[in-house]
């Protein structure tokens, strides 16, 4: 990290708000007017609306992420976590991936930590659950589902087979409905390559405490999406919660039981809990309280937006808040960037105001729902046309032309080539095979019966303990 006498704009978080706000500031900033520093534990931003398609193999996972250093060449990018903020001294404590923590001074602060998965104390969830907040989880889910088909096709044990072919999804919002639609599509295609597996052998279950799915697109389109997925064989349990999922034995509040190796958790998000250590005013649900200008209440040099902020919705009126979606996050980020530049130059702040333009959702290949607003006119679409709207909107919304071209290239190739259905589960633990080959030699040389440290992975550790004993 370089030192500078110029004012420092510290951006905590490199997601939607952090990336777009930093780009906006760098674009409008005069040469040497300020230093922009972005801190995030990952060196890339993930375009989350594409995660279901990445899980289904429609988009390469590398094209779902945007490298921060490449997109922000004029900014300092620090890979680490901000563990604390001292507003009196105007310094942030950064814990890097390796080494000791250090302090970074700042003059202006942007809080863009985003959200994390909202979970509940359900027995077994931490051990068997799979989230859908990052590209790593999307890749893991894809490999995991295809591995279950491999298991089911290679066993004669009906109980093992049934558990492998049962897939439970918790949450019926955008993430849940899109993920179950895309994964069901992929599994249906993959089943054609397995002589012993038919689509009828698989069980897809979606659970939600609400009474409908896809509330973002309205009740009518949500009902169409529900009926469409039912026709594809998805089993729904609405107004229902998960009581337990120990060892994959999923017990629902309505008495239904399902044994499954796959429990995908998409039941909403909550503000990043790290906000509690920043000394900022928080709302009842942990969001940073901000003014319509996106300035944190009680401050003049701290801003927040996106999923970790409680932003007043001036279009809806008093007491309403902007929903935590990509549409608002992108626009809030740009508005925030403009206000930071205004503060840097001594100009007044401007309130954020944006009317919802609608929502789009993909439910698998050539299937989707869309609600578009043009002033007082609302257009509702479903099926293939809505799916084109979904891809067109997000294809243009993903940042940088580099990523846009790559994503559209993936889609174009998908029109002529069949979907890849190979599992690369070994990439999640690449050293396991080498360890198994090297361990006996190391053990013989040492004479202690112990090899080098086993690679991460419960299976490998168990083998190591068994052989060492």
Tab-separated table of C-alpha atoms in Angstrom:
chain	number	residue	atom	x	y	z
A	1	UNK	CA	0.000	0.000	0.000
A	2	UNK	CA	1.376	3.371	-0.989
A	3	UNK	CA	1.261	6.463	1.203
A	4	UNK	CA	-0.034	9.718	-0.155
A	5	UNK	CA	-0.787	13.235	1.011
A	6	UNK	CA	-3.825	13.357	-1.230
A	7	UNK	CA	-7.277	12.763	0.329
A	8	UNK	CA	-7.994	9.044	0.558
A	9	UNK	CA	-11.379	7.599	-0.362
A	10	UNK	CA	-11.603	4.201	1.317
A	11	UNK	CA	-14.091	1.752	-0.178
A	12	UNK	CA	-14.870	-1.162	2.153
A	13	UNK	CA	-16.137	-3.974	-0.073
A	14	UNK	CA	-15.641	-4.769	-3.756
A	15	UNK	CA	-19.108	-5.970	-4.698
A	16	UNK	CA	-21.781	-4.129	-6.698
A	17	UNK	CA	-21.641	-0.881	-4.748
A	18	UNK	CA	-17.901	-0.929	-4.081
A	19	UNK	CA	-16.913	-1.617	-7.695
A	20	UNK	CA	-19.394	0.727	-9.384
A	21	UNK	CA	-18.842	3.559	-6.881
A	22	UNK	CA	-15.059	3.314	-7.281
A	23	UNK	CA	-15.370	3.298	-11.083
A	24	UNK	CA	-17.647	6.335	-10.979
A	25	UNK	CA	-15.282	8.255	-8.718
A	26	UNK	CA	-12.230	7.401	-10.812
A	27	UNK	CA	-14.060	8.416	-13.973
A	28	UNK	CA	-15.086	11.842	-12.622
A	29	UNK	CA	-12.014	12.549	-10.544
A	30	UNK	CA	-9.383	14.949	-11.780
A	31	UNK	CA	-5.795	13.748	-12.034
A	32	UNK	CA	-4.233	13.335	-8.555
A	33	UNK	CA	-7.347	14.768	-6.894
A	34	UNK	CA	-7.622	11.837	-4.468
A	35	UNK	CA	-6.508	8.272	-3.834
A	36	UNK	CA	-9.128	5.538	-4.095
A	37	UNK	CA	-8.466	2.414	-2.022
A	38	UNK	CA	-10.704	-0.665	-2.269
A	39	UNK	CA	-10.512	-3.401	0.385
A	40	UNK	CA	-12.138	-6.800	-0.096
A	41	UNK	CA	-11.217	-10.365	0.910
A	42	UNK	CA	-11.689	-11.410	-2.719
A	43	UNK	CA	-9.797	-9.912	-5.632
A	44	UNK	CA	-12.907	-9.928	-7.811
A	45	UNK	CA	-16.532	-8.840	-7.910
A	46	UNK	CA	-19.189	-11.529	-8.501
A	47	UNK	CA	-22.166	-10.759	-10.741
A	48	UNK	CA	-24.666	-12.704	-8.650
A	49	UNK	CA	-27.634	-12.816	-11.092
A	50	UNK	CA	-25.512	-15.149	-13.250
A	51	UNK	CA	-24.798	-17.663	-10.474
A	52	UNK	CA	-27.743	-19.979	-11.348
A	53	UNK	CA	-26.587	-20.115	-14.985
A	54	UNK	CA	-23.014	-20.748	-13.864
A	55	UNK	CA	-24.288	-23.607	-11.691
A	56	UNK	CA	-26.092	-25.045	-14.711
A	57	UNK	CA	-23.105	-24.708	-17.027
A	58	UNK	CA	-24.674	-22.105	-19.334
A	59	UNK	CA	-21.937	-19.571	-18.494
A	60	UNK	CA	-18.302	-20.209	-17.662
A	61	UNK	CA	-17.678	-19.398	-13.980
A	62	UNK	CA	-14.702	-17.217	-14.964
A	63	UNK	CA	-17.068	-14.945	-16.882
A	64	UNK	CA	-19.290	-14.361	-13.845
A	65	UNK	CA	-16.524	-12.576	-11.937
A	66	UNK	CA	-14.828	-9.243	-12.643
A	67	UNK	CA	-11.166	-8.794	-11.515
A	68	UNK	CA	-10.951	-5.666	-9.378
A	69	UNK	CA	-7.377	-4.803	-10.295
A	70	UNK	CA	-8.113	-5.018	-14.011
A	71	UNK	CA	-11.268	-2.905	-13.824
A	72	UNK	CA	-9.827	-0.380	-11.349
A	73	UNK	CA	-6.248	0.111	-12.590
A	74	UNK	CA	-6.032	3.600	-11.060
A	75	UNK	CA	-7.115	2.439	-7.602
A	76	UNK	CA	-5.281	0.679	-4.787
A	77	UNK	CA	-6.828	-2.766	-4.288
A	78	UNK	CA	-6.039	-4.434	-0.960
A	79	UNK	CA	-6.998	-8.086	-0.512
A	80	UNK	CA	-8.094	-8.414	3.093
A	81	UNK	CA	-10.850	-7.623	5.571
A	82	UNK	CA	-11.602	-4.392	7.379
A	83	UNK	CA	-11.966	-5.536	10.984
A	84	UNK	CA	-12.575	-2.169	12.589
A	85	UNK	CA	-13.004	1.547	11.966
A	86	UNK	CA	-11.951	4.383	14.276
A	87	UNK	CA	-13.976	7.365	13.104
A	88	UNK	CA	-12.313	9.776	15.530
A	89	UNK	CA	-8.849	9.028	14.151
A	90	UNK	CA	-10.205	8.251	10.670
A	91	UNK	CA	-8.349	4.987	10.281
A	92	UNK	CA	-9.487	1.502	9.320
A	93	UNK	CA	-7.832	-1.683	10.539
A	94	UNK	CA	-7.160	-4.096	7.658
A	95	UNK	CA	-6.415	-7.786	8.200
A	96	UNK	CA	-4.641	-9.070	5.056
A	97	UNK	CA	-4.757	-12.671	3.877
A	98	UNK	CA	-1.325	-13.218	5.447
A	99	UNK	CA	0.697	-11.218	7.925
A	100	UNK	CA	-0.152	-8.753	10.645
A	101	UNK	CA	-3.068	-6.329	10.554
A	102	UNK	CA	-2.315	-2.697	9.751
A	103	UNK	CA	-4.094	0.645	9.712
A	104	UNK	CA	-5.194	2.587	6.638
A	105	UNK	CA	-6.044	6.283	7.104
A	106	UNK	CA	-8.960	7.769	5.196
A	107	UNK	CA	-10.683	11.089	4.605
A	108	UNK	CA	-13.851	9.719	3.016
A	109	UNK	CA	-15.381	6.306	3.690
A	110	UNK	CA	-17.747	4.162	1.598
A	111	UNK	CA	-19.288	1.163	3.373
A	112	UNK	CA	-20.232	-1.472	0.794
A	113	UNK	CA	-19.926	-4.801	2.595
A	114	UNK	CA	-23.130	-6.161	1.070
A	115	UNK	CA	-25.001	-9.066	2.585
A	116	UNK	CA	-24.460	-12.658	3.671
A	117	UNK	CA	-26.838	-15.624	3.630
A	118	UNK	CA	-29.589	-15.364	6.235
A	119	UNK	CA	-29.654	-18.628	8.156
A	120	UNK	CA	-31.419	-19.999	11.207
A	121	UNK	CA	-30.269	-22.404	13.952
A	122	UNK	CA	-31.469	-25.501	12.094
A	123	UNK	CA	-29.763	-28.745	13.186
A	124	UNK	CA	-27.491	-30.066	10.445
A	125	UNK	CA	-27.725	-27.011	8.154
A	126	UNK	CA	-24.110	-25.904	8.612
A	127	UNK	CA	-22.844	-29.402	7.803
A	128	UNK	CA	-24.941	-30.202	4.694
A	129	UNK	CA	-26.185	-26.847	3.362
A	130	UNK	CA	-24.937	-25.282	0.122
A	131	UNK	CA	-25.275	-21.506	-0.317
A	132	UNK	CA	-25.583	-19.501	-3.529
A	133	UNK	CA	-23.872	-16.204	-2.756
A	134	UNK	CA	-20.550	-16.762	-4.498
A	135	UNK	CA	-19.137	-18.285	-7.663
A	136	UNK	CA	-17.332	-20.890	-5.576
A	137	UNK	CA	-20.685	-22.152	-4.317
A	138	UNK	CA	-22.160	-22.185	-7.828
A	139	UNK	CA	-19.243	-24.290	-9.110
A	140	UNK	CA	-19.496	-26.548	-6.081
A	141	UNK	CA	-23.241	-27.045	-6.580
A	142	UNK	CA	-22.803	-27.976	-10.234
A	143	UNK	CA	-20.090	-30.510	-9.468
A	144	UNK	CA	-22.049	-31.857	-6.524
A	145	UNK	CA	-25.270	-32.422	-8.504
A	146	UNK	CA	-23.438	-34.218	-11.314
A	147	UNK	CA	-21.580	-36.333	-8.750
A	148	UNK	CA	-24.938	-37.402	-7.314
A	149	UNK	CA	-25.952	-38.665	-10.743
A	150	UNK	CA	-22.658	-40.587	-10.925
A	151	UNK	CA	-23.360	-42.142	-7.525
A	152	UNK	CA	-26.923	-43.051	-8.375
A	153	UNK	CA	-25.959	-44.684	-11.667
A	154	UNK	CA	-23.167	-46.761	-10.133
A	155	UNK	CA	-24.949	-48.235	-7.094
A	156	UNK	CA	-27.470	-51.012	-6.565
A	157	UNK	CA	-28.479	-49.720	-3.125
A	158	UNK	CA	-31.923	-48.154	-3.539
A	159	UNK	CA	-31.620	-46.046	-0.399
A	160	UNK	CA	-28.290	-44.559	-1.528
A	161	UNK	CA	-29.709	-43.999	-4.990
A	162	UNK	CA	-32.864	-42.295	-3.727
A	163	UNK	CA	-30.873	-39.981	-1.432
A	164	UNK	CA	-28.513	-39.041	-4.262
A	165	UNK	CA	-31.381	-38.196	-6.634
A	166	UNK	CA	-33.298	-36.010	-4.158
A	167	UNK	CA	-32.514	-32.290	-4.326
A	168	UNK	CA	-33.930	-29.861	-1.756
A	169	UNK	CA	-33.975	-26.095	-2.298
A	170	UNK	CA	-34.925	-23.731	0.513
A	171	UNK	CA	-36.171	-20.281	-0.518
A	172	UNK	CA	-38.562	-19.260	-3.290
A	173	UNK	CA	-37.271	-15.812	-4.184
A	174	UNK	CA	-35.182	-14.982	-7.250
A	175	UNK	CA	-32.180	-17.024	-6.127
A	176	UNK	CA	-34.170	-20.105	-5.147
A	177	UNK	CA	-36.558	-20.228	-8.108
A	178	UNK	CA	-33.848	-19.493	-10.669
A	179	UNK	CA	-31.446	-22.011	-9.158
A	180	UNK	CA	-33.971	-24.855	-9.000
A	181	UNK	CA	-35.067	-24.070	-12.575
A	182	UNK	CA	-31.518	-24.052	-13.950
A	183	UNK	CA	-30.321	-27.100	-11.989
A	184	UNK	CA	-33.422	-29.124	-12.933
A	185	UNK	CA	-32.765	-28.248	-16.565
A	186	UNK	CA	-29.139	-29.365	-16.283
A	187	UNK	CA	-30.023	-32.601	-14.471
A	188	UNK	CA	-32.672	-33.404	-17.066
A	189	UNK	CA	-30.130	-32.973	-19.873
A	190	UNK	CA	-27.465	-34.945	-17.996
A	191	UNK	CA	-29.833	-37.865	-17.348
A	192	UNK	CA	-29.861	-38.666	-21.079
A	193	UNK	CA	-26.230	-39.833	-20.712
A	194	UNK	CA	-26.999	-42.179	-17.803
A	195	UNK	CA	-28.721	-45.402	-18.937
A	196	UNK	CA	-29.982	-46.163	-15.430
A	197	UNK	CA	-31.413	-42.703	-14.607
A	198	UNK	CA	-34.604	-41.088	-15.842
A	199	UNK	CA	-35.973	-37.678	-14.945
A	200	UNK	CA	-38.822	-39.470	-13.127
A	201	UNK	CA	-36.250	-40.982	-10.759
A	202	UNK	CA	-35.224	-37.533	-9.522
A	203	UNK	CA	-37.041	-35.580	-6.827
A	204	UNK	CA	-36.751	-31.787	-6.764
A	205	UNK	CA	-38.238	-30.117	-3.683
A	206	UNK	CA	-38.628	-26.359	-3.066
A	207	UNK	CA	-39.515	-25.135	0.425
A	208	UNK	CA	-40.502	-21.609	1.462
A	209	UNK	CA	-42.196	-20.040	4.460
A	210	UNK	CA	-44.087	-17.644	2.162
A	211	UNK	CA	-47.320	-18.554	0.377
A	212	UNK	CA	-45.905	-17.893	-3.115
A	213	UNK	CA	-42.663	-17.758	-5.070
A	214	UNK	CA	-40.992	-14.943	-7.003
A	215	UNK	CA	-42.692	-12.102	-5.079
A	216	UNK	CA	-40.474	-9.614	-6.963
A	217	UNK	CA	-42.429	-10.078	-10.221
A	218	UNK	CA	-45.918	-9.906	-8.728
A	219	UNK	CA	-48.551	-12.530	-7.840
A	220	UNK	CA	-49.669	-13.428	-11.380
A	221	UNK	CA	-46.224	-14.080	-12.805
A	222	UNK	CA	-45.236	-15.774	-9.566
A	223	UNK	CA	-48.190	-18.133	-9.922
A	224	UNK	CA	-47.253	-18.841	-13.546
A	225	UNK	CA	-43.695	-19.620	-12.467
A	226	UNK	CA	-45.013	-21.950	-9.763
A	227	UNK	CA	-47.265	-23.851	-12.167
A	228	UNK	CA	-44.520	-24.016	-14.789
A	229	UNK	CA	-42.040	-25.565	-12.352
A	230	UNK	CA	-44.710	-27.969	-11.097
A	231	UNK	CA	-45.237	-29.202	-14.650
A	232	UNK	CA	-41.508	-29.900	-14.801
A	233	UNK	CA	-41.822	-32.101	-11.729
A	234	UNK	CA	-40.709	-29.724	-8.967
A	235	UNK	CA	-42.442	-30.475	-5.658
A	236	UNK	CA	-43.482	-27.382	-3.645
A	237	UNK	CA	-44.041	-26.961	0.084
A	238	UNK	CA	-45.115	-23.361	0.738
A	239	UNK	CA	-45.935	-21.888	4.146
A	240	UNK	CA	-43.415	-24.452	5.356
A	241	UNK	CA	-40.051	-24.286	7.098
A	242	UNK	CA	-37.160	-26.704	7.552
A	243	UNK	CA	-36.969	-28.060	11.098
A	244	UNK	CA	-33.915	-30.300	10.717
A	245	UNK	CA	-31.529	-31.661	8.084
A	246	UNK	CA	-29.032	-33.697	10.112
A	247	UNK	CA	-27.021	-35.991	7.815
A	248	UNK	CA	-29.314	-35.025	4.938
A	249	UNK	CA	-32.479	-36.232	6.708
A	250	UNK	CA	-34.655	-33.201	5.913
A	251	UNK	CA	-37.702	-32.751	8.146
A	252	UNK	CA	-40.250	-30.079	7.177
A	253	UNK	CA	-42.716	-28.342	9.476
A	254	UNK	CA	-45.660	-29.886	7.581
A	255	UNK	CA	-44.465	-33.395	8.418
A	256	UNK	CA	-42.894	-34.194	5.039
A	257	UNK	CA	-39.535	-35.963	5.194
A	258	UNK	CA	-36.888	-36.187	2.455
A	259	UNK	CA	-33.486	-37.873	2.618
A	260	UNK	CA	-31.105	-35.896	0.413
A	261	UNK	CA	-27.408	-35.299	-0.148
A	262	UNK	CA	-28.238	-31.876	-1.600
A	263	UNK	CA	-29.721	-29.042	0.481
A	264	UNK	CA	-29.393	-25.680	-1.272
A	265	UNK	CA	-30.045	-22.667	0.983
A	266	UNK	CA	-31.312	-19.486	-0.706
A	267	UNK	CA	-33.680	-18.253	2.010
A	268	UNK	CA	-32.788	-14.579	1.843
A	269	UNK	CA	-29.882	-12.430	2.991
A	270	UNK	CA	-28.947	-10.224	5.923
A	271	UNK	CA	-26.482	-7.321	6.244
A	272	UNK	CA	-22.865	-8.330	6.801
A	273	UNK	CA	-22.456	-8.823	10.582
A	274	UNK	CA	-19.059	-7.081	10.443
A	275	UNK	CA	-20.974	-3.783	10.389
A	276	UNK	CA	-21.510	-4.125	14.131
A	277	UNK	CA	-17.776	-3.430	14.657
A	278	UNK	CA	-17.725	-0.201	12.660
A	279	UNK	CA	-19.470	2.068	15.156
A	280	UNK	CA	-22.112	3.140	12.642
A	281	UNK	CA	-25.833	3.682	13.391
A	282	UNK	CA	-27.680	0.476	12.549
A	283	UNK	CA	-31.367	-0.153	11.954
A	284	UNK	CA	-33.451	-2.892	13.616
A	285	UNK	CA	-32.258	-5.534	11.156
A	286	UNK	CA	-28.586	-4.574	11.146
A	287	UNK	CA	-28.552	-2.240	8.120
A	288	UNK	CA	-26.574	1.011	8.204
A	289	UNK	CA	-28.990	3.918	8.554
A	290	UNK	CA	-28.456	6.486	5.809
A	291	UNK	CA	-29.980	9.748	4.661
A	292	UNK	CA	-31.571	10.073	1.190
A	293	UNK	CA	-28.162	11.394	0.078
A	294	UNK	CA	-26.706	7.965	1.044
A	295	UNK	CA	-24.646	9.637	3.773
A	296	UNK	CA	-24.605	7.652	7.001
A	297	UNK	CA	-26.775	9.414	9.564
A	298	UNK	CA	-24.826	11.795	11.763
A	299	UNK	CA	-21.813	11.912	9.444
A	300	UNK	CA	-20.654	14.089	6.568
A	301	UNK	CA	-17.855	11.956	5.128
A	302	UNK	CA	-19.255	8.400	5.361
A	303	UNK	CA	-21.616	6.857	2.791
A	304	UNK	CA	-23.299	3.467	2.497
A	305	UNK	CA	-25.560	1.808	-0.076
A	306	UNK	CA	-26.713	-1.550	-1.384
A	307	UNK	CA	-27.608	-4.587	0.688
A	308	UNK	CA	-25.891	-3.340	3.833
A	309	UNK	CA	-27.770	-0.015	3.928
A	310	UNK	CA	-31.290	1.079	4.819
A	311	UNK	CA	-31.940	3.573	2.023
A	312	UNK	CA	-35.160	5.644	2.123
A	313	UNK	CA	-37.369	5.058	-0.909
A	314	UNK	CA	-38.402	8.592	-1.859
A	315	UNK	CA	-40.636	7.302	-4.670
A	316	UNK	CA	-42.837	5.251	-2.320
A	317	UNK	CA	-42.850	7.826	0.459
A	318	UNK	CA	-42.203	8.009	4.185
A	319	UNK	CA	-41.381	4.757	5.976
A	320	UNK	CA	-40.504	2.746	2.855
A	321	UNK	CA	-37.036	1.452	1.993
A	322	UNK	CA	-35.355	0.519	-1.256
A	323	UNK	CA	-35.323	-3.271	-1.763
A	324	UNK	CA	-31.899	-5.009	-1.700
A	325	UNK	CA	-31.589	-5.853	-5.384
A	326	UNK	CA	-29.042	-5.326	-8.150
A	327	UNK	CA	-31.141	-2.660	-9.856
A	328	UNK	CA	-30.975	-0.319	-6.848
A	329	UNK	CA	-27.411	-1.263	-5.889
A	330	UNK	CA	-26.050	-0.316	-9.310
A	331	UNK	CA	-27.833	3.044	-9.384
A	332	UNK	CA	-27.087	3.828	-5.741
A	333	UNK	CA	-23.408	3.145	-6.367
A	334	UNK	CA	-23.206	5.650	-9.213
A	335	UNK	CA	-25.204	8.218	-7.238
A	336	UNK	CA	-22.960	7.646	-4.232
A	337	UNK	CA	-19.881	8.171	-6.380
A	338	UNK	CA	-21.263	11.499	-7.612
A	339	UNK	CA	-21.967	12.620	-4.040
A	340	UNK	CA	-18.462	11.713	-2.902
A	341	UNK	CA	-16.991	13.797	-5.716
A	342	UNK	CA	-19.367	16.630	-4.756
A	343	UNK	CA	-18.186	16.458	-1.127
A	344	UNK	CA	-14.557	16.384	-2.258
A	345	UNK	CA	-15.116	19.645	-4.172
A	346	UNK	CA	-17.367	21.341	-1.610
A	347	UNK	CA	-20.644	21.016	-3.519
A	348	UNK	CA	-24.004	20.037	-1.947
A	349	UNK	CA	-25.270	16.463	-1.793
A	350	UNK	CA	-28.156	15.194	-3.937
A	351	UNK	CA	-30.902	12.802	-2.775
A	352	UNK	CA	-31.164	9.342	-4.332
A	353	UNK	CA	-34.503	8.675	-5.999
A	354	UNK	CA	-35.263	5.823	-8.354
A	355	UNK	CA	-38.530	4.237	-9.470
A	356	UNK	CA	-38.461	0.459	-9.853
A	357	UNK	CA	-38.131	-0.497	-13.533
A	358	UNK	CA	-39.366	-4.063	-13.043
A	359	UNK	CA	-37.734	-7.455	-12.667
A	360	UNK	CA	-36.684	-10.418	-14.805
A	361	UNK	CA	-36.029	-14.040	-13.866
A	362	UNK	CA	-34.813	-17.073	-15.809
A	363	UNK	CA	-36.216	-20.504	-14.946
A	364	UNK	CA	-33.991	-22.578	-17.175
A	365	UNK	CA	-33.249	-22.654	-20.885
A	366	UNK	CA	-35.904	-20.697	-22.883
A	367	UNK	CA	-38.082	-20.230	-19.787
A	368	UNK	CA	-38.578	-17.127	-17.677
A	369	UNK	CA	-40.801	-14.332	-16.368
A	370	UNK	CA	-40.410	-10.571	-16.753
A	371	UNK	CA	-42.194	-7.484	-15.494
A	372	UNK	CA	-41.098	-4.221	-17.113
A	373	UNK	CA	-42.321	-0.752	-16.095
A	374	UNK	CA	-42.322	2.206	-18.475
A	375	UNK	CA	-43.834	5.074	-16.513
A	376	UNK	CA	-47.414	4.059	-15.743
A	377	UNK	CA	-47.295	1.225	-18.275
A	378	UNK	CA	-46.457	-2.259	-16.938
A	379	UNK	CA	-45.640	-5.086	-19.345
A	380	UNK	CA	-45.683	-8.667	-18.098
A	381	UNK	CA	-44.055	-11.439	-20.111
A	382	UNK	CA	-43.566	-15.157	-19.577
A	383	UNK	CA	-41.912	-18.032	-21.390
A	384	UNK	CA	-39.299	-17.650	-24.109
A	385	UNK	CA	-39.733	-13.892	-24.674
A	386	UNK	CA	-39.285	-13.210	-20.953
A	387	UNK	CA	-36.174	-15.397	-21.015
A	388	UNK	CA	-34.733	-13.256	-23.842
A	389	UNK	CA	-35.497	-10.159	-21.753
A	390	UNK	CA	-33.725	-11.739	-18.771
A	391	UNK	CA	-30.602	-12.536	-20.762
A	392	UNK	CA	-30.601	-9.243	-22.612
A	393	UNK	CA	-30.929	-7.154	-19.458
A	394	UNK	CA	-28.280	-8.957	-17.434
A	395	UNK	CA	-25.998	-9.410	-20.432
A	396	UNK	CA	-25.828	-5.635	-20.769
A	397	UNK	CA	-25.763	-4.974	-17.010
A	398	UNK	CA	-22.693	-7.095	-16.241
A	399	UNK	CA	-19.739	-4.685	-15.906
A	400	UNK	CA	-17.093	-4.208	-18.608
A	401	UNK	CA	-17.335	-5.014	-22.311
A	402	UNK	CA	-14.819	-7.794	-21.754
A	403	UNK	CA	-17.328	-9.696	-19.626
A	404	UNK	CA	-20.317	-8.799	-21.815
A	405	UNK	CA	-18.615	-10.253	-24.896
A	406	UNK	CA	-17.538	-13.398	-23.068
A	407	UNK	CA	-21.024	-14.002	-21.644
A	408	UNK	CA	-22.744	-13.509	-25.007
A	409	UNK	CA	-20.139	-15.803	-26.586
A	410	UNK	CA	-21.023	-18.507	-24.030
A	411	UNK	CA	-24.703	-18.131	-24.855
A	412	UNK	CA	-24.044	-18.194	-28.611
A	413	UNK	CA	-21.977	-21.379	-28.362
A	414	UNK	CA	-24.745	-22.891	-26.249
A	415	UNK	CA	-27.134	-22.505	-29.195
A	416	UNK	CA	-25.048	-24.876	-31.332
A	417	UNK	CA	-23.267	-27.135	-28.841
A	418	UNK	CA	-24.743	-29.432	-26.216
A	419	UNK	CA	-24.393	-28.562	-22.559
A	420	UNK	CA	-21.294	-29.965	-20.798
A	421	UNK	CA	-22.332	-32.462	-18.129
A	422	UNK	CA	-18.965	-33.488	-16.692
A	423	UNK	CA	-18.273	-33.124	-12.976
A	424	UNK	CA	-14.934	-31.681	-11.892
A	425	UNK	CA	-15.429	-32.289	-8.203
A	426	UNK	CA	-11.761	-33.152	-7.751
A	427	UNK	CA	-10.799	-29.505	-8.268
A	428	UNK	CA	-12.207	-28.770	-4.807
A	429	UNK	CA	-9.500	-30.972	-3.287
A	430	UNK	CA	-6.787	-31.265	-5.940
A	431	UNK	CA	-4.028	-32.636	-3.672
A	432	UNK	CA	-5.905	-35.718	-2.486
A	433	UNK	CA	-4.643	-38.104	-5.177
A	434	UNK	CA	-1.054	-36.880	-4.856
A	435	UNK	CA	-1.214	-37.199	-1.080
A	436	UNK	CA	-2.394	-40.797	-1.345
A	437	UNK	CA	0.524	-41.556	-3.666
A	438	UNK	CA	3.175	-39.753	-1.605
A	439	UNK	CA	2.106	-40.554	1.957
A	440	UNK	CA	3.372	-44.159	2.214
A	441	UNK	CA	6.817	-43.134	0.901
A	442	UNK	CA	7.073	-40.260	3.365
A	443	UNK	CA	5.882	-42.482	6.176
A	444	UNK	CA	8.514	-45.134	5.375
A	445	UNK	CA	11.336	-42.600	5.318
A	446	UNK	CA	10.278	-40.922	8.547
A	447	UNK	CA	9.731	-44.251	10.288
A	448	UNK	CA	7.031	-42.622	12.379
A	449	UNK	CA	4.092	-43.876	10.410
A	450	UNK	CA	3.017	-40.347	9.598
A	451	UNK	CA	3.036	-38.521	6.295
A	452	UNK	CA	2.886	-34.868	5.397
A	453	UNK	CA	-0.132	-32.824	6.361
A	454	UNK	CA	-3.156	-34.109	4.508
A	455	UNK	CA	-4.922	-31.734	2.146
A	456	UNK	CA	-8.149	-30.160	3.272
A	457	UNK	CA	-11.124	-32.460	3.096
A	458	UNK	CA	-12.901	-34.610	5.630
A	459	UNK	CA	-12.534	-37.799	3.567
A	460	UNK	CA	-8.761	-37.462	3.305
A	461	UNK	CA	-8.359	-36.684	7.003
A	462	UNK	CA	-10.378	-39.743	7.927
A	463	UNK	CA	-8.216	-41.924	5.674
A	464	UNK	CA	-5.080	-40.455	7.232
A	465	UNK	CA	-6.263	-41.193	10.767
A	466	UNK	CA	-7.267	-44.722	9.825
A	467	UNK	CA	-3.930	-45.573	8.174
A	468	UNK	CA	-1.838	-43.826	10.848
A	469	UNK	CA	-3.648	-45.766	13.575
